[in-house]
Amino acid sequence: MIVAAAFMLSSLYSCKPKNTADAVSGDAAEKVYVAPGKYDEFYDFVSGGFNGQMSVYGLPSGRLLKIVPVFSVFPENGYGYSEETKPMLNTSHGSVPWDDLHHLELSQTNGEIDGRWIFANANNTPRVARIDLSTFKTAEIMELPNSAGNHSSPFITENTEYVVAGTRFAVPMDNQNGDIPINTYRKNFKASISFISVDKTTGNMKVAFQLRVPPVDFDLSHSGKGKSHDWFFFSCYNTEQANTLLEVNASQRDKDFILAVNWKKLEEYANAGKGHKEAVSYAHNVYNEESHTSTSTIEKEVTVLDAKDLKDICYFIPCPKSPHGCDVDPTGEYIVGSGKLAALIPVFSFDKIQKAIADKDFIGNYDGIPVIKYESALYGEVQKPGLGPLHTEFDGRGNAITTMFVSSEIVRWNIKDLKIIDRQPTFYSPGHLSIPGGDTRKPNGKYVIVYNKITKDRYLPTGPELAQAAQLFDITGDKMKLLLDFPTVGEPHYGQAVAASVIKDKSVKFFDINKNKNPYVAKGEADAKVVRNGKRVDVYITQIRSHFVPDNIEGIKMGDEVYWHVTNLEQDWDVPHGFAIKGAANAAELLVMPGETQTLAWNPEKPGIYPFYCTDFCSALHQEMQGYVRVSAANSNVPLTFSTGKNMPDSTNTPPLLTQ
Ligand code: K7E
Ligand code: CUA
C-alpha cells in the first residue's frame, strides 16, 4: 500500500513543470507585494557563506535591508579596517579577516525566538559570533580551540544556555605536536564539541567546556526540545575515519551515526570537576557598545571531558548513508536524520532512544561509546522522499518539510504517519530551508524559504557567476505555493526568519553622544583638535551636516602615524557620515553612525595635499562636506595648525570674475 502510493508519487515528481511560470500561482504577486512605505512582516537573516557576512531581508517582499559584516572585513563601513573593529577579527593565528559563514541561530527563551541575538559560525578558522539585534552589529567573536572546520555550529539550547559547536575535521589536539604523518589519523586525530555558555543578561560568551569525541566528521546538530531538553543530537559522517578521498572512502558504510549527548549531565560532570584542563590558545573578541571599541583577549585554557570516560553521556545511533541535517521536531520527540545518499528519511523517537539506553539495547560500541540498535531507536522511515535529502524544518501543524538536493524539490510529509503530502520543485538544488521558528518549539507555518545552490537560467546572465537565490513558498494550504525568487548575497547556506514585531521596536536609532566612552571622542566641535606626540598624530575630528571640524590641517610630516578619530555629532536617526582620504592604501573608508567615534590609521606616503570628504550623501550640501590636509617633508618646520572657517583664501588672489 505504502509502496504503491510512493510509486505514484515518485512518478508524479519526475514530471516537472515545463517552465517556471507553471509553478507560480496567479495571486503570488499580491501575496509578496509590500507597498512602498510599508514594512515587511518578517525579518529573514541569511548567511552569506564564503562572503563571511550576514544579510537581512524583509519577507514576504524579499527586499534586501542590510548586510552585517561578521567574519570578513567590509570596506563599505570600515568593519575590520577601523582601529576600533580590527580586534574583532583577531585569532590565535593573528588577524583572519575572512571566513565562511554557514549557519545562523536566533537566541531562544523557553524554546522560542526572543529576538535578542543571532549567532553565526565561521567554518574555516573555527569561531562563533554573536550579533546584537538592537544594533545589527557583531558584538562578540569566540575562537574555538581543538577544532577545524566549525560546521556543526552554532546550535543552541532552548534557553540559550549554550551555543554548541562541533568540529567537522578531526585534528591533532592543540597541545599535541601536530607535525605527524596524516595517515596516523586514527591514532592521533580527535574531534571536539564545544559548549559555549551565554550570559543571560549581557550575552557574553565563554567556552565552558569541550567534549572529546572520536575522530569522525561532525556535520550538523540540534538541541532537544521539551522532553528532550537535556539532550543534543549531532549528525556525523566519515565513521570510516578516512583521511583521503572521502568521497569514496567515507561512503563505505551503510550507516554513519547521530550522536546523542546528554548535555545536562555533561554540565554536571564539568561542574563537579570531572574534566581536565588543557593548555590551548584562542581569541575572545568583544565589542563594547559604549566605547565603540573592541578588545581581543587570548585565552589560555580549556576544560575537556572525554566521552570515553563518561559512561552515561554519549550514545551513537546508526543513521543511513552520510547524514547531513539533524533536525528535532517542535515536540522534541522526533529526530530526523537526512542521509545525503539515502533513499529514505529515518525518523528517530526520543522515547525509544531513552528506552534503548535503559535496556542497554546496544549492538556494540564505537571507540568506547555505546551504539544503539537502529531499529530500537527508529520511529519509522519516510519512504521514497526524493533524492538527496539534506535539511528538514517543521510547520507547527504536525508536518515536516525536507529539501532534496539531487531531485531539486521540497517535500512535505506528516510526522506521525510519515506519509508524503506534497512536493514542489525548486530552482535548483536546494540546501537548507527555513520556516520562521521552524527549528523551535513554536514554528510560524506561513512560509518556507528555500536556499538554492544553483540558479542557472533563473536570472539575467551576469558572466560566469550567477547570483545564488532564495525562494519563498506559501505553506498555509495543502499545496505549497511558490511566490517569489530573490537573489541573495554570497552563498546562502542557512537563514532564520522571525516576525518583525519581535525585533523592530528594540532597534537602536542612534548612539547617545553623551554616553560615548571612546577615549578619542570629541563631544562637540570645541573638543576637536590635532595632537602631536612624537611621530604619532591624533586628529580628533567631528562631523555634522555638512562640515568637518577641523577641515584644514597643516604640519603633518612624512613618517607620521596619523590617527583620524572621527566622531559623528548627529543625534538623529539615519544620518551616518562617511570619511575617506586620498591614497589611504592601508584602510577602507569609515562609516560613522550618529553619536559614534571610529578611527582610521593613515601613513601618508609622500608630501603633498590630501583631500578628505564625507562619503555618505547626508544633506543637500553633502558634496561641500570636505577638507584638506597638508603633508610636509620629515624635516620641514611647518607648524601644526588646524581650523574650520578661519584659514581663508589668500586675499591677494581673488577668484576669477564671471565675465560675459
Ligand atoms: Cu550548506 Cu548547513 Cu554548511 Cu547543508 S550546509 S546545504
Ligand atoms: Cu556627511 Cu555627507
XYZ file of C-alpha atoms and ligand atoms in Angstrom:
668
model
C 0.000 0.000 0.000
C 2.708 2.429 1.066
C 4.863 1.197 -1.783
C 2.111 1.815 -4.316
C 1.488 5.324 -3.010
C 5.158 6.108 -3.049
C 5.449 4.797 -6.588
C 2.624 7.019 -7.754
C 4.188 9.983 -6.058
C 7.587 9.223 -7.445
C 6.213 9.168 -10.959
C 4.488 12.439 -10.182
C 7.581 14.224 -9.089
C 9.569 13.220 -12.103
C 7.160 15.262 -14.188
C 8.439 18.745 -13.577
C 6.635 21.879 -14.741
C 7.505 22.851 -18.306
C 8.511 26.326 -17.293
C 8.803 28.400 -14.199
C 5.539 30.231 -14.695
C 3.653 26.952 -14.286
C 4.967 26.725 -10.755
C 3.703 30.136 -9.734
C 0.082 30.692 -8.912
C -1.887 33.688 -10.123
C -2.108 35.557 -6.843
C 1.595 35.254 -5.991
C 2.358 38.897 -6.791
C -0.318 40.108 -4.407
C 0.992 37.885 -1.637
C 4.531 39.218 -1.749
C 3.696 42.827 -2.543
C 4.615 45.174 0.259
C 3.532 48.644 -0.755
C 6.167 51.399 -0.768
C 6.490 52.773 2.757
C 5.004 49.655 4.351
C 7.037 47.257 6.438
C 7.613 43.604 5.802
C 6.080 41.117 8.205
C 9.291 39.145 8.828
C 12.996 39.688 9.103
C 14.992 37.000 7.323
C 18.626 36.660 8.413
C 20.595 34.843 5.753
C 24.136 33.547 5.863
C 26.496 34.770 3.158
C 28.649 31.628 3.070
C 32.008 32.478 1.569
C 31.475 36.235 1.940
C 31.618 35.899 5.728
C 28.637 38.190 6.212
C 25.011 38.006 7.219
C 22.384 39.705 5.104
C 18.985 40.823 6.287
C 15.914 40.642 4.060
C 12.324 41.633 4.576
C 9.685 38.998 3.888
C 7.487 38.453 2.014
C 8.952 41.098 -0.302
C 12.498 39.674 -0.464
C 13.883 43.206 -0.176
C 17.496 43.396 0.991
C 17.605 45.591 4.113
C 21.173 45.315 5.311
C 24.451 43.449 5.138
C 26.093 42.861 8.508
C 29.800 42.007 8.323
C 30.717 39.281 10.802
C 33.886 37.357 9.942
C 35.009 39.353 6.916
C 36.267 42.878 6.543
C 33.730 45.190 4.964
C 35.138 48.231 3.174
C 31.610 49.598 2.872
C 31.584 50.618 6.521
C 35.149 50.095 7.675
C 34.479 46.939 9.729
C 37.831 45.243 10.222
C 39.644 48.344 8.913
C 38.925 50.818 11.678
C 41.159 50.675 14.744
C 38.020 50.047 16.814
C 36.948 46.932 14.888
C 40.311 45.382 13.895
C 40.499 43.345 17.146
C 37.206 41.625 16.230
C 38.989 39.585 13.569
C 41.951 38.615 15.712
C 42.602 34.906 16.252
C 45.376 32.723 17.634
C 46.709 32.794 14.039
C 46.763 36.604 14.006
C 44.214 38.618 12.054
C 42.000 36.377 9.904
C 39.834 38.875 8.046
C 37.716 36.374 6.134
C 35.650 33.322 6.825
C 32.924 31.054 5.566
C 29.685 31.661 7.455
C 27.145 28.830 7.130
C 24.648 28.844 9.928
C 22.655 31.419 11.838
C 20.770 30.685 15.007
C 18.472 33.166 16.769
C 18.615 33.200 20.558
C 15.748 31.491 22.368
C 13.944 31.647 25.672
C 11.776 28.643 26.571
C 12.327 27.237 23.114
C 11.019 30.338 21.362
C 12.871 33.050 19.487
C 13.441 36.019 21.808
C 14.933 38.408 19.241
C 17.959 39.400 21.315
C 20.915 37.971 19.432
C 21.770 35.859 16.462
C 24.761 33.521 16.458
C 26.894 32.637 13.444
C 29.621 30.097 12.731
C 32.950 30.543 10.967
C 33.602 27.331 9.174
C 37.262 27.802 8.267
C 39.107 29.237 11.242
C 36.704 27.999 13.918
C 34.815 30.867 15.502
C 31.345 31.643 16.785
C 29.959 35.183 16.600
C 27.132 36.884 18.445
C 25.363 39.661 16.598
C 23.324 42.112 18.630
C 19.865 42.588 17.134
C 19.366 46.012 18.673
C 22.323 47.457 16.748
C 22.668 44.826 13.996
C 26.396 44.776 14.729
C 28.746 41.929 15.523
C 29.147 42.168 19.279
C 31.416 39.241 20.081
C 33.550 36.582 18.397
C 34.885 33.491 20.169
C 37.566 31.353 18.578
C 37.401 27.625 19.321
C 40.434 25.564 20.320
C 40.922 21.907 19.319
C 38.705 22.399 16.266
C 38.933 22.712 12.491
C 36.037 23.347 10.173
C 33.455 24.567 12.658
C 30.475 23.265 10.681
C 28.155 21.621 13.206
C 27.648 25.068 14.662
C 26.237 27.234 16.168
C 23.230 25.422 17.517
C 21.695 26.461 20.804
C 19.808 25.015 23.733
C 16.261 26.140 24.459
C 17.177 28.962 26.819
C 20.400 29.852 25.032
C 22.228 28.265 27.967
C 24.840 27.089 25.500
C 25.856 27.692 21.941
C 27.177 24.346 20.760
C 29.810 23.828 18.073
C 31.003 20.505 16.668
C 34.156 20.252 14.601
C 33.982 18.978 11.034
C 37.627 18.000 10.726
C 39.232 15.746 13.290
C 42.725 17.044 14.001
C 45.559 16.514 16.462
C 44.672 18.433 19.623
C 46.236 21.865 20.049
C 48.507 20.803 22.906
C 49.964 17.959 20.809
C 52.762 18.135 18.283
C 50.838 18.256 15.014
C 53.902 17.531 12.880
C 52.945 13.901 12.315
C 52.073 11.745 9.275
C 48.492 12.328 8.097
C 47.904 8.581 7.943
C 48.235 8.362 11.721
C 44.737 9.867 11.706
C 43.022 7.040 13.559
C 45.573 7.112 16.321
C 46.338 10.786 16.700
C 43.364 12.794 15.467
C 40.398 13.678 17.648
C 37.168 15.633 17.369
C 35.740 18.187 19.778
C 32.329 19.536 20.612
C 32.482 22.925 22.313
C 29.873 24.176 24.771
C 29.908 27.960 24.909
C 27.904 29.420 27.779
C 25.967 32.625 27.156
C 25.359 35.162 29.915
C 21.609 35.648 30.284
C 21.815 39.418 30.610
C 24.791 40.553 28.570
C 25.021 37.680 26.111
C 28.750 37.362 26.808
C 30.179 34.041 25.716
C 32.652 31.743 27.425
C 33.958 28.325 26.343
C 32.532 26.434 29.334
C 33.867 23.000 28.397
C 34.609 20.715 25.481
C 33.587 17.134 24.886
C 36.306 14.999 23.291
C 34.847 12.558 20.811
C 36.111 10.019 18.256
C 37.643 11.318 15.004
C 34.564 11.380 12.786
C 33.306 14.444 10.888
C 30.574 16.325 12.741
C 28.212 17.870 10.265
C 25.084 19.362 11.801
C 23.140 19.278 15.025
C 20.151 20.441 17.005
C 19.255 20.562 20.651
C 16.336 18.616 22.045
C 13.121 20.412 22.982
C 10.578 19.969 25.757
C 11.003 16.412 26.972
C 14.355 16.068 25.196
C 15.566 19.437 26.510
C 18.616 17.898 28.210
C 19.885 16.285 25.022
C 21.758 17.364 21.930
C 21.892 15.472 18.637
C 24.758 15.633 16.156
C 24.956 14.077 12.706
C 28.333 12.766 11.639
C 29.889 11.185 8.582
C 33.233 9.525 7.917
C 32.755 6.913 10.616
C 35.196 5.039 8.360
C 37.805 7.503 9.692
C 39.296 8.059 6.263
C 41.863 10.766 5.749
C 41.925 10.748 1.953
C 39.411 10.656 -0.926
C 36.485 10.929 1.457
C 34.080 10.986 -1.477
C 34.741 7.265 -1.809
C 36.379 6.247 1.432
C 33.868 7.932 3.721
C 30.910 6.435 1.836
C 31.731 2.797 2.532
C 29.469 2.099 5.440
C 25.797 1.612 5.073
C 25.207 3.720 8.156
C 27.006 6.546 9.874
C 25.834 7.986 13.153
C 23.810 10.513 15.013
C 25.471 11.178 18.337
C 23.067 11.802 21.222
C 24.667 13.737 24.082
C 23.088 14.379 27.468
C 24.428 17.925 27.855
C 22.738 18.480 31.204
C 24.657 15.598 32.716
C 27.788 16.692 30.939
C 27.373 20.115 32.533
C 27.006 18.456 35.947
C 30.176 16.471 35.391
C 32.013 19.588 34.277
C 30.808 21.467 37.365
C 31.838 18.511 39.523
C 35.378 18.856 38.220
C 35.396 15.692 36.099
C 37.121 17.441 33.225
C 40.803 18.183 32.875
C 42.381 21.447 31.841
C 44.427 21.711 28.667
C 46.774 24.461 27.626
C 45.494 25.974 24.389
C 45.308 29.389 22.798
C 42.221 31.061 21.387
C 40.983 34.598 20.891
C 37.944 36.114 22.557
C 36.911 39.392 20.961
C 34.308 41.731 22.398
C 32.866 44.945 21.017
C 31.909 47.481 23.652
C 28.812 49.432 22.722
C 29.691 52.390 24.960
C 33.259 52.928 23.861
C 32.508 51.774 20.290
C 35.765 49.876 20.628
C 36.666 46.198 20.660
C 39.247 44.214 22.577
C 40.826 40.866 21.834
C 41.975 38.617 24.663
C 43.916 35.402 24.122
C 42.529 32.684 26.406
C 44.963 30.019 27.504
C 42.995 27.115 28.903
C 40.054 24.877 28.165
C 38.257 22.235 30.242
C 37.949 18.921 28.396
C 35.747 15.930 29.232
C 36.356 12.712 27.334
C 33.285 10.877 26.043
C 35.040 7.560 26.639
C 35.407 8.195 30.369
C 31.824 9.320 30.928
C 29.729 6.213 30.636
C 26.240 7.724 30.556
C 26.634 10.822 28.412
C 27.030 9.782 24.779
C 25.271 7.267 22.559
C 25.602 6.665 18.849
C 22.516 5.971 16.749
C 23.127 4.421 13.320
C 21.798 6.666 10.535
C 21.792 5.709 6.860
C 24.329 6.987 4.368
C 26.287 10.083 5.301
C 23.739 12.044 7.321
C 23.720 15.829 6.872
C 20.793 17.624 8.540
C 19.818 16.553 12.046
C 16.536 18.159 12.995
C 14.275 17.886 16.019
C 10.520 18.436 15.748
C 8.693 21.028 17.925
C 7.602 18.428 20.500
C 11.138 17.158 20.990
C 10.067 13.547 20.344
C 11.194 13.113 16.735
C 14.735 13.420 15.452
C 15.083 13.473 11.687
C 18.344 12.376 10.077
C 18.880 13.237 6.430
C 21.341 10.905 4.712
C 22.684 12.641 1.623
C 22.955 9.311 -0.178
C 19.959 7.618 1.444
C 16.767 6.727 -0.382
C 14.675 7.250 2.742
C 14.470 9.576 5.733
C 14.817 7.901 9.126
C 12.851 9.429 11.994
C 14.055 8.510 15.459
C 11.979 8.548 18.615
C 13.325 10.208 21.741
C 11.269 7.889 23.967
C 12.584 4.833 22.154
C 16.152 6.105 22.441
C 15.645 6.520 26.195
C 14.223 3.023 26.469
C 17.058 1.539 24.424
C 19.562 3.243 26.729
C 17.748 1.962 29.830
C 17.592 -1.561 28.365
C 21.188 -1.405 27.135
C 19.857 -2.302 23.734
C 23.240 -1.823 22.055
C 24.812 -3.513 19.057
C 28.302 -2.799 20.373
C 30.424 0.217 20.899
C 32.364 2.587 18.679
C 35.554 3.911 20.189
C 34.148 3.267 23.662
C 30.717 4.812 23.008
C 27.663 2.515 23.006
C 25.859 2.148 19.679
C 22.095 1.786 19.994
C 20.404 -0.730 17.724
C 18.958 1.144 14.707
C 15.526 -0.464 14.946
C 15.336 0.246 18.667
C 15.805 3.981 18.178
C 13.781 4.245 14.987
C 10.241 5.590 14.951
C 9.888 4.947 11.240
C 11.174 5.786 7.788
C 9.789 8.164 5.188
C 9.888 6.031 2.063
C 10.926 7.400 -1.341
C 11.012 11.021 -0.266
C 13.102 12.079 -3.272
C 16.820 12.171 -3.906
C 19.450 13.725 -1.698
C 17.595 14.742 1.471
C 19.554 17.473 3.253
C 17.597 19.540 5.751
C 14.224 19.476 7.486
C 12.124 22.097 9.263
C 8.683 21.926 10.820
C 5.488 23.823 10.038
C 3.916 23.620 13.513
C 0.952 21.679 12.133
C 2.469 18.260 12.552
C 4.342 18.249 9.275
C 7.947 18.365 8.247
C 9.391 19.809 5.053
C 12.658 18.404 3.696
C 14.914 19.699 0.918
C 16.005 17.252 -1.772
C 19.244 18.426 -3.260
C 19.515 15.940 -6.114
C 15.896 15.903 -7.244
C 15.575 19.704 -6.699
C 12.417 19.816 -4.666
C 10.941 20.315 -1.245
C 8.841 17.538 0.194
C 6.260 17.893 2.899
C 5.429 14.864 4.998
C 3.432 14.112 8.093
C 5.494 13.366 11.170
C 3.021 10.878 12.654
C 2.250 8.640 9.676
C 5.405 9.512 7.676
C 3.331 9.868 4.504
C 4.255 12.370 1.862
C 1.679 15.116 1.474
C 3.125 17.368 -1.163
C 6.200 18.006 -3.207
C 7.157 21.105 -5.186
C 10.109 21.746 -7.473
C 12.731 24.297 -6.505
C 15.139 26.075 -8.843
C 17.631 24.473 -8.297
C 19.320 22.106 -5.870
C 18.151 23.370 -2.501
C 20.430 23.198 0.528
C 18.827 24.459 3.699
C 15.272 25.609 4.071
C 13.744 27.651 6.828
C 10.343 28.261 8.321
C 10.177 31.188 10.769
C 10.751 29.460 14.111
C 10.904 26.188 12.159
C 13.567 24.666 14.409
C 11.965 25.913 17.650
C 9.014 24.832 19.783
C 6.726 27.334 18.051
C 7.053 27.424 14.286
C 5.136 30.080 12.366
C 3.873 27.992 9.473
C 3.134 30.734 6.981
C 6.144 30.460 4.699
C 9.072 28.268 3.898
C 12.160 29.909 2.451
C 14.371 27.622 0.389
C 18.042 28.417 -0.209
C 19.187 27.151 -3.586
C 22.713 26.307 -4.593
C 22.268 26.773 -8.318
C 20.216 29.348 -10.240
C 21.296 28.553 -13.808
C 18.648 30.090 -16.051
C 16.642 31.970 -13.406
C 18.145 35.430 -13.826
C 19.663 37.672 -16.460
C 23.147 36.331 -17.176
C 25.948 38.138 -15.381
C 29.002 36.369 -16.733
C 30.191 33.016 -15.455
C 28.979 33.675 -11.926
C 25.288 33.882 -11.206
C 23.614 35.051 -8.031
C 22.535 32.338 -5.641
C 18.971 32.619 -4.579
C 16.191 32.046 -2.155
C 12.639 31.061 -2.972
C 9.606 31.843 -0.884
C 6.701 29.403 -0.688
C 3.308 29.891 0.920
C 2.704 26.793 3.075
C -0.653 27.697 4.603
C -2.648 25.483 2.231
C -2.481 21.811 1.298
C -0.158 22.579 -1.577
C 2.984 24.588 -1.081
C 2.894 27.538 -3.485
C 5.926 29.241 -4.950
C 5.550 33.007 -4.507
C 8.907 34.625 -5.118
C 12.541 34.231 -6.140
C 15.060 36.643 -4.708
C 18.812 36.667 -5.302
C 20.981 36.589 -2.205
C 24.397 37.948 -1.329
C 27.143 35.306 -1.280
C 26.146 31.691 -0.746
C 23.063 31.344 1.421
C 23.544 28.186 3.455
C 21.042 28.756 6.171
C 18.765 31.555 7.229
C 16.379 32.142 10.070
C 13.323 34.335 9.921
C 11.307 35.859 12.724
C 8.238 38.068 12.976
C 9.391 41.688 12.649
C 7.453 42.599 15.800
C 9.952 40.618 17.909
C 12.824 42.869 16.857
C 11.841 46.131 15.257
C 10.931 48.185 18.323
C 14.222 47.341 20.025
C 16.282 48.655 17.152
C 18.733 51.366 18.251
C 18.241 54.574 16.257
C 21.440 56.400 17.200
C 24.068 56.381 19.924
C 23.875 58.937 22.721
C 26.896 61.203 22.234
C 26.947 61.953 25.976
C 27.455 58.263 26.696
C 30.238 57.854 24.132
C 33.196 56.463 26.101
C 35.608 56.172 23.191
C 38.920 57.559 24.510
C 39.239 59.639 21.346
C 35.741 61.117 21.246
C 35.193 64.824 20.582
C 31.788 65.502 22.116
C 31.413 68.808 20.346
C 33.259 70.968 17.842
C 35.030 72.732 20.726
C 36.735 69.424 21.537
C 38.100 68.957 18.031
C 41.896 69.115 17.957
C 45.083 67.753 16.436
C 47.673 66.500 18.896
C 51.252 65.514 18.090
C 53.119 63.101 20.302
C 56.460 62.320 18.650
C 55.642 60.640 15.336
C 52.078 59.965 16.378
C 49.403 62.476 15.398
C 45.867 62.128 16.747
C 43.199 64.009 14.849
C 40.011 64.433 16.893
C 37.668 65.382 14.096
C 33.907 65.933 14.219
C 31.188 65.634 11.615
C 27.823 67.346 11.467
C 25.789 68.367 8.449
C 27.684 69.454 6.403
C 31.211 70.088 7.611
C 34.209 68.648 9.394
C 35.969 70.328 12.314
C 38.809 70.758 11.555
C 38.758 70.810 7.760
C 42.182 72.359 7.119
C 45.179 70.719 8.743
C 48.850 71.538 8.178
C 52.028 70.355 9.824
C 51.708 66.605 9.237
C 55.117 65.221 8.286
C 56.433 62.247 6.420
C 56.884 59.278 8.734
C 53.972 60.336 10.918
C 51.421 57.790 12.080
C 48.161 59.660 11.754
C 45.014 58.506 13.533
C 41.767 60.041 12.336
C 39.330 59.762 15.241
C 36.081 60.658 13.567
C 33.069 61.479 15.742
C 29.661 61.905 14.201
C 27.894 64.541 16.339
C 24.431 63.989 14.875
C 21.714 62.857 17.275
C 19.198 61.808 14.725
C 18.219 58.519 13.093
C 19.641 57.651 9.707
C 22.328 60.342 9.486
C 25.642 58.484 9.209
C 28.611 60.376 7.821
C 31.470 58.786 5.961
C 35.172 59.556 5.979
C 37.651 58.846 3.206
C 41.077 60.268 2.456
C 43.012 60.136 -0.813
C 45.631 57.431 -1.072
C 44.738 55.673 2.164
C 46.169 52.376 0.964
C 46.119 50.739 4.378
C 42.432 51.197 5.018
C 38.920 51.483 3.690
C 36.513 54.270 4.480
C 34.789 54.751 7.796
C 31.052 54.948 8.057
C 30.307 56.584 11.369
C 26.898 56.286 12.991
C 25.348 59.240 14.845
C 26.994 59.543 18.271
C 29.794 57.118 17.399
C 33.569 57.519 17.105
C 35.626 55.441 14.672
C 39.326 55.644 13.879
C 41.265 55.291 10.644
C 45.037 54.858 10.767
C 46.872 56.624 7.939
C 50.510 56.759 6.877
C 50.932 59.408 4.173
C 53.280 58.095 1.503
C 54.631 61.398 0.140
C 54.452 65.141 0.806
C 51.504 66.950 -0.750
C 47.909 67.955 -0.296
C 45.445 65.208 0.573
C 41.746 65.885 0.281
C 39.260 64.082 2.511
C 35.487 64.029 2.313
C 32.226 62.558 3.558
C 31.162 59.509 1.565
C 27.524 59.245 2.636
C 25.105 61.683 0.986
C 23.956 63.349 4.197
C 22.404 66.657 3.142
C 21.910 68.944 0.181
C 25.418 70.244 0.897
C 26.947 66.784 1.362
C 29.219 67.443 -1.578
C 30.605 70.501 0.305
C 31.487 68.276 3.270
C 35.209 68.104 2.535
C 38.631 69.221 3.716
C 42.387 69.279 3.088
C 45.391 68.010 4.948
C 48.915 69.129 4.057
C 51.780 66.694 4.392
C 55.317 68.103 4.515
C 58.792 66.589 4.404
C 60.040 64.915 7.555
C 62.460 67.769 8.306
C 60.042 70.617 7.489
C 59.211 73.285 10.042
C 55.595 73.860 9.014
C 53.793 74.279 12.345
C 50.907 72.009 13.311
C 47.706 74.002 12.727
C 44.070 73.092 12.262
C 40.874 75.032 11.765
C 37.497 75.270 10.115
C 36.300 78.510 8.574
C 39.362 80.509 9.662
C 42.075 79.644 7.183
C 40.667 81.890 4.424
C 41.907 82.004 0.836
C 44.818 84.340 0.208
C 43.125 87.754 -0.360
C 45.738 88.836 -2.882
C 44.380 86.191 -5.161
C 40.751 86.909 -5.983
C 38.717 84.285 -7.744
C 38.166 84.939 -11.428
C 35.070 87.013 -12.136
C 32.398 85.655 -14.359
C 32.549 87.828 -17.433
C 30.096 87.985 -20.290
Cu 25.219 24.335 3.286
Cu 24.308 23.642 6.690
Cu 27.127 24.067 5.569
Cu 23.650 21.913 4.368
S 25.287 23.227 4.967
S 23.342 22.850 2.438
Cu 28.271 63.979 5.746
Cu 27.879 63.553 3.525
